């Protein structure tokens, strides 16, 4: 081989290795020399807020670029699990079920990365949710606050129901029930009155809690088939059997069916959280308001779920990830999520921005917050928790359809949940 040919080949090989190294190290490859990080989320509507926040971060940190990836919620958990196992997950990602990743060393220890004082600015319930074995495993991004009831003023007026009546609604297996009579009155004016059915956060957890039941005990064992749990689900199933709610044939397969029915003016009451507030305000073509959660035998009980952003322990750029986590957990970085009233920032000092936005729109959001002054029910967790929820879903779906009696369905669902945890 001629010497000149060897030189050309050597230069080409060196160039190829350099390009490969740049890609391997996560560089942009456009000559900028920036480190490129990936941030995975599941909600397209919050992408503009994150882009605005990250643009400010990148102006102060020109050596880092953060690229957003949206994976739809329907496939998010499964794909994330596969990608984490395969070593292809993004450097940062949203999470609400983190225990399996934390227990297997897949996540960055937030306290070690940002310092123990970082958590002082975040919502206490969010910090508690993402703390396991004394360590914090995600930077809280936003909280849902509690559950409340959206109502259609026009349908209430047509049924001669005063919105003030909703403030004292009570559900009970006994004779002091006031919710069912109001729903029957609303049935004279609306195709459907209430969204009792398959909705884990907005229906099932509040009914379990207000019945005096729990989803799990202190050891993460499922206990929702207690007598109080049976009473809660039996009440929901009876509302469905009385045709006061949309058909479970629709709600079992389409989690947005009840929300869409409300927005179309076909559902009088929608029990839900702040995560639907912006959409209701934008799309409802009728007068509406927000009322407190119905009270149960154990009072008004809600959960307060939070979404956090976790750092991938396998990242090749731990320092850049640490800087992004610090920014997203700061007031300056987190406040963008309150713009447009989209979500409630997890940084406590920025939460008033959310309240002020909706107050300026004439919307009283206090029912979402007032309910949290009382007892709360945990939304669950522990190793294998997502798999347990998947195992429970088809059994409860059959129960809502009236094909399995409530006590039997809950017993079978608990057994399936425990088996899924053991398997995973």
Coordinates of C-alpha atoms in Angstrom, one line a residue:
X1 CA 0.0 0.0 0.0
X2 CA 1.3 3.4 -0.9
X3 CA 2.3 5.8 1.9
X4 CA -0.1 8.5 0.8
X5 CA -3.0 5.9 0.8
X6 CA -2.0 4.9 4.4
X7 CA -2.1 8.5 5.5
X8 CA -5.5 9.2 4.0
X9 CA -6.9 6.0 5.6
X10 CA -5.4 6.9 8.9
X11 CA -6.9 10.4 8.8
X12 CA -10.3 9.0 7.8
X13 CA -10.2 6.4 10.6
X14 CA -9.2 9.1 13.1
X15 CA -12.1 11.3 12.0
X16 CA -14.6 8.4 12.2
X17 CA -13.4 7.6 15.7
X18 CA -13.7 11.3 16.7
X19 CA -17.3 11.5 15.4
X20 CA -18.1 8.3 17.2
X21 CA -16.6 9.6 20.4
X22 CA -18.5 12.9 20.1
X23 CA -21.8 11.0 19.7
X24 CA -21.0 8.6 22.5
X25 CA -20.3 11.5 24.8
X26 CA -23.6 13.1 24.0
X27 CA -22.3 16.1 22.2
X28 CA -24.5 18.0 19.7
X29 CA -22.2 17.3 16.8
X30 CA -22.8 20.7 15.2
X31 CA -19.5 22.2 16.4
X32 CA -21.0 24.0 19.4
X33 CA -19.3 21.7 21.9
X34 CA -22.5 21.6 24.0
X35 CA -23.5 18.6 26.1
X36 CA -27.0 17.4 25.0
X37 CA -29.3 15.9 27.6
X38 CA -32.7 14.3 27.1
X39 CA -35.7 15.0 29.3
X40 CA -38.7 12.7 28.9
X41 CA -42.3 13.8 29.8
X42 CA -45.8 12.5 29.0
X43 CA -47.8 15.6 28.7
X44 CA -47.6 17.6 25.4
X45 CA -49.4 20.6 26.9
X46 CA -46.5 21.4 29.3
X47 CA -43.8 21.3 26.6
X48 CA -44.0 25.1 25.9
X49 CA -43.6 25.8 29.6
X50 CA -40.6 23.5 29.9
X51 CA -39.1 24.9 26.7
X52 CA -39.4 28.4 28.1
X53 CA -37.8 27.4 31.4
X54 CA -35.0 25.5 29.8
X55 CA -34.3 28.3 27.4
X56 CA -33.5 30.5 30.4
X57 CA -31.4 27.8 31.8
X58 CA -29.4 27.4 28.6
X59 CA -28.7 31.1 28.4
X60 CA -27.0 30.8 31.8
X61 CA -25.5 27.5 30.9
X62 CA -24.5 27.7 27.2
X63 CA -22.5 24.5 27.4
X64 CA -25.7 22.4 28.0
X65 CA -28.7 21.8 25.7
X66 CA -31.8 19.9 26.9
X67 CA -34.0 18.2 24.4
X68 CA -37.6 17.2 25.3
X69 CA -39.2 13.9 24.3
X70 CA -42.9 13.3 24.7
X71 CA -44.0 9.7 25.3
X72 CA -47.8 9.4 25.6
X73 CA -49.0 8.3 29.0
X74 CA -50.7 5.2 27.6
X75 CA -47.2 3.7 26.9
X76 CA -45.0 5.8 29.1
X77 CA -44.5 3.5 32.1
X78 CA -43.9 0.4 30.0
X79 CA -41.5 2.1 27.6
X80 CA -39.6 3.7 30.4
X81 CA -39.1 0.4 32.2
X82 CA -37.8 -1.2 29.1
X83 CA -35.5 1.7 28.3
X84 CA -34.1 1.9 31.8
X85 CA -33.4 -1.8 31.7
X86 CA -31.8 -1.5 28.3
X87 CA -29.7 1.5 29.2
X88 CA -31.4 3.8 26.6
X89 CA -33.5 6.0 28.9
X90 CA -33.1 9.7 28.8
X91 CA -30.8 11.6 31.2
X92 CA -33.9 13.0 33.0
X93 CA -37.5 11.8 33.1
X94 CA -40.8 12.4 34.7
X95 CA -41.9 9.8 37.2
X96 CA -44.7 9.1 39.6
X97 CA -43.8 5.4 40.3
X98 CA -40.1 5.4 41.2
X99 CA -39.6 2.8 43.8
X100 CA -38.4 0.0 41.6
X101 CA -35.8 2.3 40.0
X102 CA -34.6 3.6 43.3
X103 CA -34.3 0.2 44.9
X104 CA -32.2 -1.1 41.9
X105 CA -29.8 1.9 41.9
X106 CA -31.2 3.4 38.7
X107 CA -31.8 7.0 40.0
X108 CA -29.6 9.8 41.2
X109 CA -29.8 10.5 44.9
X110 CA -31.2 14.1 44.9
X111 CA -30.0 14.9 48.4
X112 CA -26.5 13.9 47.5
X113 CA -26.6 15.8 44.2
X114 CA -28.3 19.0 45.3
X115 CA -27.7 19.0 49.1
X116 CA -30.1 18.3 51.9
X117 CA -31.3 21.9 52.1
X118 CA -32.7 21.8 48.5
X119 CA -35.9 20.1 49.6
X120 CA -36.9 22.9 52.0
X121 CA -38.4 24.9 49.1
X122 CA -40.7 22.1 47.8
X123 CA -44.2 21.1 48.7
X124 CA -43.9 18.8 51.8
X125 CA -46.3 16.2 50.5
X126 CA -44.3 15.9 47.3
X127 CA -41.1 15.5 49.2
X128 CA -42.6 12.8 51.3
X129 CA -44.0 11.0 48.2
X130 CA -40.5 10.8 46.6
X131 CA -38.6 10.0 49.8
X132 CA -37.7 6.3 50.3
X133 CA -35.4 4.8 52.9
X134 CA -34.4 8.3 54.0
X135 CA -33.4 9.5 50.5
X136 CA -35.1 11.7 48.0
X137 CA -35.2 10.3 44.5
X138 CA -36.9 13.0 42.3
X139 CA -37.2 16.7 42.2
X140 CA -40.9 17.6 42.6
X141 CA -42.2 19.5 39.6
X142 CA -45.9 20.0 40.2
X143 CA -48.7 18.9 42.5
X144 CA -52.3 18.1 41.8
X145 CA -53.7 19.5 45.0
X146 CA -56.9 17.7 46.1
X147 CA -60.0 16.4 44.3
X148 CA -63.1 18.5 43.9
X149 CA -66.3 18.5 41.8
X150 CA -66.8 20.5 38.6
X151 CA -70.4 21.3 38.0
X152 CA -72.5 22.5 35.0
X153 CA -74.5 25.5 36.1
X154 CA -77.0 25.2 33.3
X155 CA -77.8 21.5 34.1
X156 CA -78.2 22.3 37.8
X157 CA -80.6 25.1 37.0
X158 CA -82.6 22.9 34.7
X159 CA -82.9 20.3 37.5
X160 CA -83.7 23.0 40.1
X161 CA -80.5 22.2 42.1
X162 CA -78.9 25.1 43.8
X163 CA -75.1 25.0 43.5
X164 CA -74.9 25.7 47.3
X165 CA -76.5 22.2 47.8
X166 CA -73.3 20.7 46.5
X167 CA -71.3 22.1 49.4
X168 CA -73.0 19.7 51.8
X169 CA -73.2 16.6 49.8
X170 CA -72.7 13.4 51.7
X171 CA -72.5 9.8 50.5
X172 CA -73.3 7.0 52.9
X173 CA -74.3 3.3 52.7
X174 CA -77.0 4.2 55.3
X175 CA -80.0 6.5 55.4
X176 CA -78.1 9.8 55.7
X177 CA -77.0 9.8 52.1
X178 CA -77.6 13.2 50.3
X179 CA -75.6 12.6 47.1
X180 CA -77.8 10.0 45.5
X181 CA -81.0 12.1 45.9
X182 CA -79.3 15.1 44.2
X183 CA -78.1 12.9 41.4
X184 CA -81.6 11.6 40.8
X185 CA -82.9 15.2 40.5
X186 CA -80.1 16.0 38.1
X187 CA -81.1 12.9 36.0
X188 CA -84.2 14.8 35.0
X189 CA -82.0 17.3 33.1
X190 CA -78.8 15.5 32.1
X191 CA -78.0 12.4 30.2
X192 CA -75.6 11.5 33.0
X193 CA -75.1 13.0 36.4
X194 CA -71.8 11.9 37.9
X195 CA -68.6 10.1 36.9
X196 CA -68.6 7.2 39.4
X197 CA -66.5 4.5 37.8
X198 CA -62.9 3.6 36.9
X199 CA -60.9 6.6 37.9
X200 CA -58.1 5.7 40.4
X201 CA -57.1 9.2 41.6
X202 CA -60.4 11.1 41.4
X203 CA -63.0 8.5 42.3
X204 CA -61.6 5.3 43.8
X205 CA -59.0 6.8 46.2
X206 CA -61.4 9.5 47.6
X207 CA -64.2 6.9 48.1
X208 CA -61.8 4.5 49.8
X209 CA -60.5 7.2 52.0
X210 CA -63.8 8.8 52.9
X211 CA -65.2 5.3 53.8
X212 CA -62.4 4.9 56.3
X213 CA -60.4 2.4 54.1
X214 CA -56.9 2.4 52.8
X215 CA -55.3 1.2 49.6
X216 CA -52.2 -0.2 51.3
X217 CA -51.0 -0.7 54.9
X218 CA -47.7 0.6 56.2
X219 CA -45.9 -2.4 54.7
X220 CA -47.2 -1.7 51.2
X221 CA -49.6 -4.7 51.4
X222 CA -52.9 -4.1 49.6
X223 CA -55.9 -3.8 52.0
X224 CA -58.6 -2.2 49.9
X225 CA -60.9 -5.2 50.3
X226 CA -61.6 -4.3 53.9
X227 CA -65.3 -4.0 54.9
X228 CA -65.0 -0.2 54.5
X229 CA -63.5 -0.7 51.0
X230 CA -66.3 -3.0 50.1
X231 CA -68.8 -0.3 51.2
X232 CA -67.1 2.3 49.1
X233 CA -67.0 0.3 45.9
X234 CA -70.5 -1.1 46.5
X235 CA -71.8 2.5 46.6
X236 CA -70.1 3.3 43.3
X237 CA -71.4 0.2 41.6
X238 CA -75.0 1.0 42.7
X239 CA -74.8 4.4 41.2
X240 CA -73.7 2.8 37.9
X241 CA -76.6 0.2 38.2
X242 CA -79.0 3.1 38.7
X243 CA -77.7 4.6 35.4
X244 CA -76.7 7.8 37.0
X245 CA -73.3 7.6 35.4
X246 CA -71.8 6.9 32.0
X247 CA -71.7 3.3 31.1
X248 CA -68.6 1.4 32.3
X249 CA -68.5 -0.1 28.8
X250 CA -67.3 3.4 27.8
X251 CA -65.4 4.5 30.9
X252 CA -63.5 1.3 31.3
X253 CA -61.9 1.6 27.9
X254 CA -61.7 5.4 27.6
X255 CA -60.4 7.2 30.7
X256 CA -61.4 10.6 29.1
X257 CA -65.0 9.6 28.4
X258 CA -66.5 11.3 31.5
X259 CA -64.4 14.4 31.1
X260 CA -65.4 14.7 27.4
X261 CA -69.0 14.1 28.4
X262 CA -68.8 17.0 30.9
X263 CA -67.2 19.3 28.3
X264 CA -70.0 18.4 25.9
X265 CA -72.6 19.4 28.4
X266 CA -73.9 15.8 28.9
X267 CA -72.5 15.2 32.4
X268 CA -73.7 17.4 35.4
X269 CA -70.9 16.7 37.9
X270 CA -67.3 15.8 37.2
X271 CA -65.3 14.7 40.2
X272 CA -61.7 15.4 39.2
X273 CA -58.5 17.4 40.0
X274 CA -56.7 20.5 39.0
X275 CA -55.1 18.7 36.1
X276 CA -58.4 19.2 34.1
X277 CA -59.0 22.8 35.2
X278 CA -57.3 24.5 32.2
X279 CA -59.1 22.3 29.7
X280 CA -62.5 22.9 31.4
X281 CA -61.9 26.7 31.3
X282 CA -60.9 26.5 27.7
X283 CA -63.4 24.1 26.2
X284 CA -66.6 24.4 28.3
X285 CA -69.3 26.3 26.5
X286 CA -71.5 26.7 29.5
X287 CA -71.3 28.2 33.0
X288 CA -69.5 26.1 35.4
X289 CA -68.1 26.1 38.9
X290 CA -66.1 24.0 41.5
X291 CA -67.6 22.5 44.6
X292 CA -66.1 20.4 47.5
X293 CA -65.7 16.7 47.3
X294 CA -68.7 14.8 48.8
X295 CA -68.2 13.8 52.4
X296 CA -68.2 10.2 53.4
X297 CA -68.5 8.3 56.7
X298 CA -64.8 9.3 57.5
X299 CA -65.2 12.8 56.1
X300 CA -63.8 14.4 53.0
X301 CA -60.6 12.5 52.1
X302 CA -58.4 13.2 49.0
X303 CA -55.0 12.3 47.8
X304 CA -52.4 14.9 46.7
X305 CA -50.3 13.4 44.0
X306 CA -47.1 15.0 42.7
X307 CA -45.0 14.5 39.6
X308 CA -41.2 14.6 39.9
X309 CA -38.3 14.6 37.5
X310 CA -35.7 12.0 38.2
X311 CA -32.1 11.8 37.2
X312 CA -30.8 8.7 35.4
X313 CA -28.0 7.3 37.4
X314 CA -26.5 5.9 34.2
X315 CA -26.2 9.3 32.5
X316 CA -22.8 10.1 31.1
X317 CA -23.1 13.7 32.1
X318 CA -23.8 13.7 35.9
X319 CA -22.7 17.3 36.4
X320 CA -24.9 18.7 33.6
X321 CA -27.8 16.6 34.9
X322 CA -27.2 18.0 38.4
X323 CA -27.4 21.6 37.1
X324 CA -30.6 20.9 35.2
X325 CA -32.2 19.3 38.3
X326 CA -31.2 22.3 40.4
X327 CA -32.7 24.6 37.9
X328 CA -36.0 22.7 37.5
X329 CA -36.3 22.6 41.3
X330 CA -35.7 26.3 41.8
X331 CA -38.3 29.0 42.0
X332 CA -37.0 30.6 38.8
X333 CA -37.1 27.4 36.9
X334 CA -40.3 25.9 38.3
X335 CA -42.5 29.0 38.0
X336 CA -43.0 28.6 34.3
X337 CA -45.3 25.6 35.0
X338 CA -47.8 28.0 36.6
X339 CA -48.1 30.1 33.4
X340 CA -51.5 29.9 31.9
X341 CA -52.8 28.1 35.1
X342 CA -51.6 24.8 33.7
X343 CA -50.4 23.1 36.9
X344 CA -49.5 23.9 40.5
X345 CA -45.7 24.4 40.9
X346 CA -44.1 22.2 43.5
X347 CA -42.0 25.1 44.7
X348 CA -44.1 26.5 47.5
X349 CA -43.2 30.1 46.9
X350 CA -44.5 29.9 43.3
X351 CA -47.9 28.3 44.1
X352 CA -49.6 31.7 44.7
X353 CA -49.0 32.4 41.0
X354 CA -51.4 29.6 40.2
X355 CA -54.0 30.9 42.6
X356 CA -53.7 34.4 41.3
X357 CA -54.0 33.3 37.7
X358 CA -57.4 31.6 38.3
X359 CA -58.6 34.3 40.6
X360 CA -58.1 36.8 37.8
X361 CA -60.3 34.5 35.6
X362 CA -63.0 34.5 38.3
X363 CA -62.4 30.8 39.2
X364 CA -62.4 29.9 42.9
X365 CA -59.9 27.0 43.2
X366 CA -60.1 26.8 47.0
X367 CA -62.1 23.5 47.0
X368 CA -59.0 21.8 45.6
X369 CA -56.9 23.1 48.5
X370 CA -59.4 23.1 51.3
X371 CA -59.9 19.4 51.2
X372 CA -56.2 18.8 52.0
X373 CA -56.7 20.4 55.4
X374 CA -58.4 17.2 56.4
X375 CA -57.2 13.6 56.3
X376 CA -55.5 12.3 53.2
X377 CA -55.2 8.9 51.6
X378 CA -52.0 7.7 50.1
X379 CA -52.0 7.0 46.4
X380 CA -49.8 4.0 47.0
X381 CA -46.4 2.8 46.0
X382 CA -43.7 0.3 46.6
X383 CA -41.8 -2.1 44.4
X384 CA -44.0 -3.5 41.6
X385 CA -46.8 -1.0 42.2
X386 CA -47.4 -0.2 38.5
X387 CA -47.7 -3.9 37.7
X388 CA -50.1 -4.3 40.6
X389 CA -52.4 -1.6 39.2
X390 CA -52.3 -3.2 35.8
X391 CA -53.3 -6.6 37.4
X392 CA -56.2 -5.0 39.3
X393 CA -57.8 -3.0 36.3
X394 CA -59.5 -5.9 34.4
X395 CA -61.0 -7.3 37.5
X396 CA -62.5 -3.9 38.6
X397 CA -63.7 -3.3 35.1
X398 CA -65.8 -6.5 35.3
X399 CA -67.0 -5.4 38.7
X400 CA -68.2 -2.1 37.3
X401 CA -70.0 -3.9 34.5
X402 CA -71.9 -5.9 37.2
X403 CA -70.4 -9.2 36.3
X404 CA -68.5 -9.9 39.6
X405 CA -70.0 -9.1 43.0
X406 CA -68.1 -6.3 44.8
X407 CA -66.7 -8.4 47.7
X408 CA -65.5 -11.1 45.4
X409 CA -64.0 -8.6 42.9
X410 CA -62.0 -6.8 45.6
X411 CA -60.7 -10.0 47.0
X412 CA -59.6 -11.3 43.6
X413 CA -58.1 -7.9 42.8
X414 CA -56.1 -7.8 46.0
X415 CA -54.8 -11.3 45.3
X416 CA -53.8 -10.3 41.8
X417 CA -52.1 -7.2 43.0
X418 CA -50.0 -9.1 45.6
X419 CA -49.1 -11.7 43.0
X420 CA -48.0 -9.0 40.5
X421 CA -45.8 -7.4 43.2
X422 CA -44.2 -10.8 44.0
X423 CA -43.6 -11.5 40.4
X424 CA -42.0 -8.1 39.7

